[in-house]
Amino acid sequence: MNGDSDGTRVPGLAEAFEPERLDGHTIEELGEYLDAGRSPHDASIEDSPGCRIALDALRRLRERSWEMLAAQAGRDAGREQGWIAAVLANISREARAGRDVPLGSGLPDTRLEVTEGAIRGLVRAAGDSAGGGLVGRVRLVGDVTVPGAPVRVEVAASAAWPEPLHPLAQRMRARILDQLARHSELNVTAVDVTIEDIHAGDEAEPGASR
Amino acid sequence: MSADLGLSRDLTALVASVAGVVEIFSDGPSLHAAAASAAARLAGADAAGARVAVTRHSRTLAVHASIGVDSALPVPTTVRRVAGAIRDFLSAARPGTQAQVRVTVGYIRHPGTAGPASPPPRPGPPAR
């Protein structure tokens, strides 16, 4: 692990040389930390907003994907492992702070903002909460740093067979729009949900994890 | 302990007491934060509990709080409360001081999300 106990670590610098790391930690390290019940307390992880976003996404991925993929893993394990690896890479990439998304303050000399990484985490959590599918990738398209600028949200997701795809996409879109309206001031012009994978778990029921 | 370190501790306790705030992150993405931390150590000061960055630029005080919030409350509401609390505190504790306040939300906690195994103790709000 790459601690910052000496107080001299500069987040962002390590990623420039080790792009697979999130504030000095690989997604595998974060998975092991989650496995250990987040104990003993690791300040270099818990004090990183990006790592916290990734831990939440990892926890949901494990809870939902194991249910969703268990029946299929034996039949097509290679494909599923590839899908999970791609989602893990996206979680790590999207959890980075990214751009600053402004909030109106109404006060002089006061700047309020939410990081793009936190917004992407919000979108991922909202999509996952729809049940019957999992978010694989999130993109915010548009200049999120300019108040009122049009922003399109692109979400790629996976569905659990035999989940009806159109209602699943509609549920994801509705939850994402609701959460963005509640927690941001983005001018969201569209939420495009694309179901890119279907996982054929024999025991899955439509909306079973809802 | 420097005056700014003490102010940082007071502001950290204040921000932690605002409803909806679940975490205060060290002001990591800043070379200045690392330099300030190193300076505090050199001065023999304990930087524990001083997570809100306080820096001076000429006669202006710059305050930056990097926080995690709970999604049970609208994020803009929580952030504005934090900024308002900081402004009110500075007006009372440092009257006449020109201040620039910045609040950044880096993490939004969702329902059912477990916290750290052993979260650091949260100090109570400072006495003004």
Short mmCIF file of C-alpha atoms in Angstrom, two decimals:
data_model
loop_
_atom_site.label_atom_id
_atom_site.label_comp_id
_atom_site.label_asym_id
_atom_site.label_seq_id
_atom_site.Cartn_x
_atom_site.Cartn_y
_atom_site.Cartn_z
CA MET A 1 0.00 0.00 0.00
CA ASN A 2 1.04 3.52 -0.59
CA GLY A 3 0.34 5.43 2.61
CA ASP A 4 0.61 9.13 3.13
CA SER A 5 1.60 9.04 6.75
CA ASP A 6 4.50 11.40 6.08
CA GLY A 7 2.04 14.00 4.81
CA THR A 8 4.01 14.65 1.65
CA ARG A 9 2.01 12.56 -0.84
CA VAL A 10 0.47 14.64 -3.59
CA PRO A 11 -2.69 12.96 -4.91
CA GLY A 12 -2.79 13.07 -8.67
CA LEU A 13 0.97 12.92 -8.99
CA ALA A 14 1.16 9.17 -8.42
CA GLU A 15 -1.63 8.58 -10.93
CA ALA A 16 0.35 10.43 -13.59
CA PHE A 17 2.97 7.71 -13.36
CA GLU A 18 0.72 4.86 -12.24
CA PRO A 19 -2.57 5.46 -14.04
CA GLU A 20 -4.05 2.18 -12.78
CA ARG A 21 -3.88 3.43 -9.18
CA LEU A 22 -6.47 5.46 -7.33
CA ASP A 23 -4.81 7.78 -4.81
CA GLY A 24 -1.99 5.25 -4.63
CA HIS A 25 -4.17 2.12 -4.41
CA THR A 26 -5.05 -0.47 -6.99
CA ILE A 27 -8.62 -1.69 -7.29
CA GLU A 28 -7.34 -5.09 -6.13
CA GLU A 29 -6.00 -3.54 -2.93
CA LEU A 30 -9.34 -1.86 -2.33
CA GLY A 31 -11.08 -5.21 -2.86
CA GLU A 32 -8.82 -6.89 -0.29
CA TYR A 33 -9.50 -4.06 2.16
CA LEU A 34 -13.23 -4.56 1.65
CA ASP A 35 -12.80 -8.32 2.16
CA ALA A 36 -11.12 -7.60 5.50
CA GLY A 37 -14.14 -5.64 6.67
CA ARG A 38 -12.23 -2.34 6.27
CA SER A 39 -10.24 -3.32 9.31
CA PRO A 40 -7.71 -2.31 10.49
CA HIS A 41 -8.57 1.25 9.56
CA ASP A 42 -6.39 2.47 6.68
CA ALA A 43 -6.32 6.27 6.66
CA SER A 44 -4.74 6.41 3.22
CA ILE A 45 -7.89 4.72 1.86
CA GLU A 46 -10.57 6.17 4.13
CA ASP A 47 -9.22 9.71 3.69
CA SER A 48 -9.39 9.48 -0.09
CA PRO A 49 -12.73 10.55 -1.61
CA GLY A 50 -11.92 8.51 -4.72
CA CYS A 51 -11.21 5.37 -2.74
CA ARG A 52 -14.43 5.83 -0.77
CA ILE A 53 -16.44 6.11 -4.00
CA ALA A 54 -14.70 3.00 -5.36
CA LEU A 55 -15.31 1.03 -2.14
CA ASP A 56 -19.05 1.75 -2.33
CA ALA A 57 -19.19 0.71 -5.99
CA LEU A 58 -17.16 -2.44 -5.30
CA ARG A 59 -19.48 -3.43 -2.48
CA ARG A 60 -22.54 -3.08 -4.72
CA LEU A 61 -20.82 -4.89 -7.57
CA ARG A 62 -20.06 -7.83 -5.32
CA GLU A 63 -23.51 -8.01 -3.79
CA ARG A 64 -25.42 -7.71 -7.06
CA SER A 65 -23.10 -9.28 -9.58
CA TRP A 66 -22.64 -12.45 -7.57
CA GLU A 67 -26.41 -12.86 -7.56
CA MET A 68 -26.63 -11.97 -11.21
CA LEU A 69 -23.76 -14.02 -12.51
CA ALA A 70 -23.62 -17.03 -10.24
CA ALA A 71 -25.62 -19.29 -12.52
CA GLN A 72 -23.75 -18.30 -15.63
CA ALA A 73 -20.23 -18.28 -14.28
CA GLY A 74 -19.79 -22.01 -14.75
CA ARG A 75 -20.90 -21.88 -18.37
CA ASP A 76 -19.08 -18.82 -19.60
CA ALA A 77 -16.61 -17.93 -16.89
CA GLY A 78 -14.11 -16.25 -19.19
CA ARG A 79 -16.63 -13.80 -20.58
CA GLU A 80 -17.95 -12.93 -17.13
CA GLN A 81 -14.48 -12.40 -15.73
CA GLY A 82 -13.75 -10.09 -18.64
CA TRP A 83 -16.91 -8.14 -17.97
CA ILE A 84 -16.12 -7.78 -14.27
CA ALA A 85 -12.55 -6.69 -15.06
CA ALA A 86 -13.89 -3.99 -17.37
CA VAL A 87 -16.35 -2.75 -14.74
CA LEU A 88 -13.59 -2.67 -12.10
CA ALA A 89 -11.40 -0.60 -14.41
CA ASN A 90 -14.28 1.80 -15.03
CA ILE A 91 -14.98 2.14 -11.30
CA SER A 92 -11.35 3.05 -10.67
CA ARG A 93 -11.28 5.55 -13.54
CA GLU A 94 -14.63 7.17 -12.73
CA ALA A 95 -13.89 7.55 -9.00
CA ARG A 96 -11.14 10.07 -9.72
CA ALA A 97 -12.10 13.62 -8.83
CA GLY A 98 -12.12 14.94 -12.39
CA ARG A 99 -13.66 18.32 -13.06
CA ASP A 100 -15.21 20.62 -10.45
CA VAL A 101 -18.97 20.92 -10.90
CA PRO A 102 -20.13 24.27 -9.47
CA LEU A 103 -23.03 24.93 -7.11
CA GLY A 104 -24.47 28.39 -6.69
CA SER A 105 -23.53 29.89 -3.32
CA GLY A 106 -25.39 33.19 -3.16
CA LEU A 107 -22.55 34.44 -0.96
CA PRO A 108 -19.65 36.69 -1.97
CA ASP A 109 -16.17 35.17 -2.17
CA THR A 110 -17.66 31.72 -1.71
CA ARG A 111 -17.06 28.85 -4.11
CA LEU A 112 -19.08 25.65 -3.80
CA GLU A 113 -18.55 22.56 -5.92
CA VAL A 114 -19.01 18.83 -6.26
CA THR A 115 -16.31 16.77 -7.96
CA GLU A 116 -17.14 15.02 -11.20
CA GLY A 117 -16.08 11.77 -9.52
CA ALA A 118 -18.70 12.22 -6.81
CA ILE A 119 -21.36 12.93 -9.46
CA ARG A 120 -20.37 9.82 -11.42
CA GLY A 121 -20.56 7.82 -8.19
CA LEU A 122 -24.05 9.22 -7.61
CA VAL A 123 -25.14 8.18 -11.11
CA ARG A 124 -23.67 4.70 -10.70
CA ALA A 125 -25.38 4.18 -7.33
CA ALA A 126 -28.71 5.42 -8.70
CA GLY A 127 -28.51 3.09 -11.69
CA ASP A 128 -27.52 0.10 -9.57
CA SER A 129 -30.43 0.78 -7.21
CA ALA A 130 -32.94 0.24 -10.04
CA GLY A 131 -32.60 -3.52 -9.61
CA GLY A 132 -32.22 -6.15 -12.33
CA GLY A 133 -29.04 -4.68 -13.75
CA LEU A 134 -25.69 -3.13 -13.01
CA VAL A 135 -24.03 0.00 -14.30
CA GLY A 136 -20.84 -0.72 -16.18
CA ARG A 137 -19.75 2.75 -17.28
CA VAL A 138 -20.75 6.40 -16.66
CA ARG A 139 -19.82 9.44 -18.71
CA LEU A 140 -20.82 13.08 -18.29
CA VAL A 141 -20.74 14.67 -21.73
CA GLY A 142 -20.65 18.46 -21.84
CA ASP A 143 -18.93 21.27 -20.00
CA VAL A 144 -19.95 20.48 -16.43
CA THR A 145 -17.79 23.35 -15.14
CA VAL A 146 -20.10 25.98 -16.63
CA PRO A 147 -23.38 26.58 -14.76
CA GLY A 148 -26.36 25.88 -16.99
CA ALA A 149 -24.38 24.30 -19.81
CA PRO A 150 -26.20 21.31 -21.34
CA VAL A 151 -24.93 17.98 -20.05
CA ARG A 152 -25.74 14.52 -21.37
CA VAL A 153 -25.30 11.47 -19.16
CA GLU A 154 -24.23 8.27 -20.89
CA VAL A 155 -24.65 5.02 -18.98
CA ALA A 156 -23.73 1.55 -20.18
CA ALA A 157 -25.31 -1.24 -18.16
CA SER A 158 -25.75 -4.98 -17.93
CA ALA A 159 -29.06 -6.75 -17.40
CA ALA A 160 -29.86 -10.02 -15.65
CA TRP A 161 -31.83 -12.37 -17.88
CA PRO A 162 -34.85 -12.45 -18.15
CA GLU A 163 -35.15 -8.83 -17.01
CA PRO A 164 -37.22 -6.90 -19.60
CA LEU A 165 -34.71 -4.47 -21.05
CA HIS A 166 -36.83 -1.45 -21.88
CA PRO A 167 -38.41 -1.15 -18.40
CA LEU A 168 -34.97 -1.67 -16.84
CA ALA A 169 -33.49 1.18 -18.88
CA GLN A 170 -36.47 3.37 -18.00
CA ARG A 171 -36.09 2.64 -14.27
CA MET A 172 -32.38 3.41 -14.39
CA ARG A 173 -32.98 6.64 -16.30
CA ALA A 174 -35.71 7.78 -13.89
CA ARG A 175 -33.58 7.10 -10.79
CA ILE A 176 -30.55 8.82 -12.26
CA LEU A 177 -32.56 11.90 -13.26
CA ASP A 178 -34.16 12.04 -9.80
CA GLN A 179 -30.81 11.87 -8.01
CA LEU A 180 -29.13 14.42 -10.26
CA ALA A 181 -32.04 16.84 -9.82
CA ARG A 182 -31.84 16.43 -6.03
CA HIS A 183 -28.10 16.58 -5.57
CA SER A 184 -26.70 18.72 -8.39
CA GLU A 185 -27.51 21.84 -10.37
CA LEU A 186 -26.52 20.32 -13.70
CA ASN A 187 -28.63 21.11 -16.75
CA VAL A 188 -29.20 17.48 -17.72
CA THR A 189 -30.60 17.36 -21.23
CA ALA A 190 -30.60 13.57 -21.60
CA VAL A 191 -29.77 10.34 -19.80
CA ASP A 192 -28.91 7.68 -22.35
CA VAL A 193 -28.95 4.16 -20.90
CA THR A 194 -27.55 1.46 -23.15
CA ILE A 195 -27.85 -2.19 -22.13
CA GLU A 196 -24.64 -3.68 -23.49
CA ASP A 197 -24.66 -7.09 -21.81
CA ILE A 198 -27.20 -9.65 -20.75
CA HIS A 199 -26.22 -12.15 -18.08
CA ALA A 200 -28.24 -15.33 -18.27
CA GLY A 201 -28.52 -16.43 -14.67
CA ASP A 202 -30.93 -19.39 -14.62
CA GLU A 203 -32.43 -18.44 -11.28
CA ALA A 204 -32.80 -14.74 -11.93
CA GLU A 205 -36.27 -13.26 -11.78
CA PRO A 206 -37.19 -9.92 -13.35
CA GLY A 207 -36.39 -7.15 -10.88
CA ALA A 208 -35.37 -9.74 -8.30
CA SER A 209 -32.84 -7.47 -6.62
CA ARG A 210 -35.14 -4.45 -6.62
CA MET B 1 0.44 25.84 17.80
CA SER B 2 0.05 28.47 15.10
CA ALA B 3 -3.07 30.63 15.00
CA ASP B 4 -4.03 29.16 11.62
CA LEU B 5 -3.72 25.59 12.91
CA GLY B 6 -5.99 26.46 15.80
CA LEU B 7 -8.46 28.09 13.42
CA SER B 8 -8.32 25.02 11.19
CA ARG B 9 -9.18 22.81 14.16
CA ASP B 10 -12.08 25.05 15.14
CA LEU B 11 -13.40 25.04 11.56
CA THR B 12 -12.96 21.27 11.27
CA ALA B 13 -15.06 20.76 14.39
CA LEU B 14 -17.61 23.26 13.14
CA VAL B 15 -17.97 21.63 9.71
CA ALA B 16 -18.22 18.16 11.28
CA SER B 17 -21.20 19.38 13.31
CA VAL B 18 -23.24 20.43 10.24
CA ALA B 19 -26.11 18.05 9.46
CA GLY B 20 -25.37 15.88 6.43
CA VAL B 21 -21.58 16.04 6.70
CA VAL B 22 -20.16 12.53 7.15
CA GLU B 23 -16.48 13.15 6.49
CA ILE B 24 -13.91 15.90 6.30
CA PHE B 25 -11.03 14.99 4.05
CA SER B 26 -7.58 16.43 4.37
CA ASP B 27 -7.07 19.06 1.73
CA GLY B 28 -4.96 16.58 -0.19
CA PRO B 29 -4.92 17.74 -3.80
CA SER B 30 -2.76 20.68 -2.93
CA LEU B 31 0.94 21.13 -2.70
CA HIS B 32 0.17 23.85 -0.22
CA ALA B 33 -1.50 21.35 2.12
CA ALA B 34 1.60 19.17 2.14
CA ALA B 35 3.78 22.20 2.76
CA ALA B 36 1.51 23.41 5.55
CA SER B 37 1.55 19.97 7.16
CA ALA B 38 5.34 19.83 6.96
CA ALA B 39 5.59 23.33 8.42
CA ALA B 40 3.31 22.35 11.29
CA ARG B 41 5.53 19.35 12.08
CA LEU B 42 8.65 21.47 11.97
CA ALA B 43 7.03 23.87 14.39
CA GLY B 44 6.25 20.99 16.72
CA ALA B 45 2.54 21.43 16.21
CA ASP B 46 0.14 18.51 16.04
CA ALA B 47 -1.94 18.78 12.88
CA ALA B 48 -4.44 16.14 14.05
CA GLY B 49 -8.00 17.39 13.87
CA ALA B 50 -7.05 20.24 11.57
CA ARG B 51 -8.50 19.12 8.25
CA VAL B 52 -9.98 22.31 6.92
CA ALA B 53 -7.25 24.11 5.02
CA VAL B 54 -6.57 27.65 6.20
CA THR B 55 -4.05 29.74 4.31
CA ARG B 56 -3.21 33.39 4.13
CA HIS B 57 -2.65 35.38 0.98
CA SER B 58 -1.58 38.87 1.96
CA ARG B 59 -4.52 40.17 4.03
CA THR B 60 -7.00 37.57 2.81
CA LEU B 61 -7.79 34.31 4.57
CA ALA B 62 -8.49 31.36 2.27
CA VAL B 63 -10.50 28.49 3.74
CA HIS B 64 -11.08 25.19 1.94
CA ALA B 65 -13.20 22.34 3.29
CA SER B 66 -13.20 19.07 1.35
CA ILE B 67 -16.11 17.00 2.62
CA GLY B 68 -18.15 13.84 2.24
CA VAL B 69 -21.92 14.17 2.60
CA ASP B 70 -24.93 11.93 3.11
CA SER B 71 -27.45 11.66 0.30
CA ALA B 72 -30.31 11.73 2.80
CA LEU B 73 -30.13 15.52 2.47
CA PRO B 74 -29.82 17.39 -0.83
CA VAL B 75 -26.12 17.98 -1.45
CA PRO B 76 -26.53 21.70 -2.34
CA THR B 77 -28.38 22.29 0.95
CA THR B 78 -25.62 20.67 3.00
CA VAL B 79 -22.86 22.50 1.15
CA ARG B 80 -24.54 25.88 1.60
CA ARG B 81 -25.01 25.19 5.30
CA VAL B 82 -21.31 24.40 5.62
CA ALA B 83 -20.31 27.58 3.81
CA GLY B 84 -22.74 29.63 5.87
CA ALA B 85 -21.45 28.16 9.12
CA ILE B 86 -17.85 28.95 8.15
CA ARG B 87 -18.77 32.51 7.18
CA ASP B 88 -20.70 33.07 10.42
CA PHE B 89 -17.83 31.68 12.48
CA LEU B 90 -15.23 33.85 10.77
CA SER B 91 -17.39 36.94 11.16
CA ALA B 92 -17.58 36.30 14.89
CA ALA B 93 -14.05 35.01 15.54
CA ARG B 94 -12.15 37.18 13.07
CA PRO B 95 -14.25 40.29 12.52
CA GLY B 96 -13.08 42.46 9.66
CA THR B 97 -11.03 39.70 8.09
CA GLN B 98 -11.51 39.28 4.36
CA ALA B 99 -12.07 35.60 3.63
CA GLN B 100 -12.46 33.41 0.57
CA VAL B 101 -14.38 30.23 1.34
CA ARG B 102 -14.39 27.12 -0.80
CA VAL B 103 -16.31 23.92 -0.07
CA THR B 104 -15.79 20.81 -2.20
CA VAL B 105 -17.88 17.66 -2.03
CA GLY B 106 -15.68 14.73 -3.02
CA TYR B 107 -17.87 11.88 -1.80
CA ILE B 108 -21.61 11.28 -1.52
CA ARG B 109 -22.67 8.49 0.83
CA HIS B 110 -25.68 6.48 -0.27
CA PRO B 111 -28.22 4.53 1.81
CA GLY B 112 -26.91 1.21 3.05
CA THR B 113 -23.29 2.21 2.72
CA ALA B 114 -21.14 1.04 5.59
CA GLY B 115 -18.63 3.47 7.00
CA PRO B 116 -15.02 2.85 7.98
CA ALA B 117 -14.39 0.11 10.57
CA SER B 118 -12.91 2.56 13.05
CA PRO B 119 -13.78 6.09 12.06
CA PRO B 120 -11.66 8.76 13.62
CA PRO B 121 -13.33 10.54 16.54
CA ARG B 122 -15.28 13.61 15.56
CA PRO B 123 -14.68 16.64 17.71
CA GLY B 124 -17.58 18.73 18.92
CA PRO B 125 -18.28 22.21 17.58
CA PRO B 126 -15.90 24.89 18.79
CA ALA B 127 -16.82 27.45 21.37
CA ARG B 128 -16.78 30.91 19.83
#
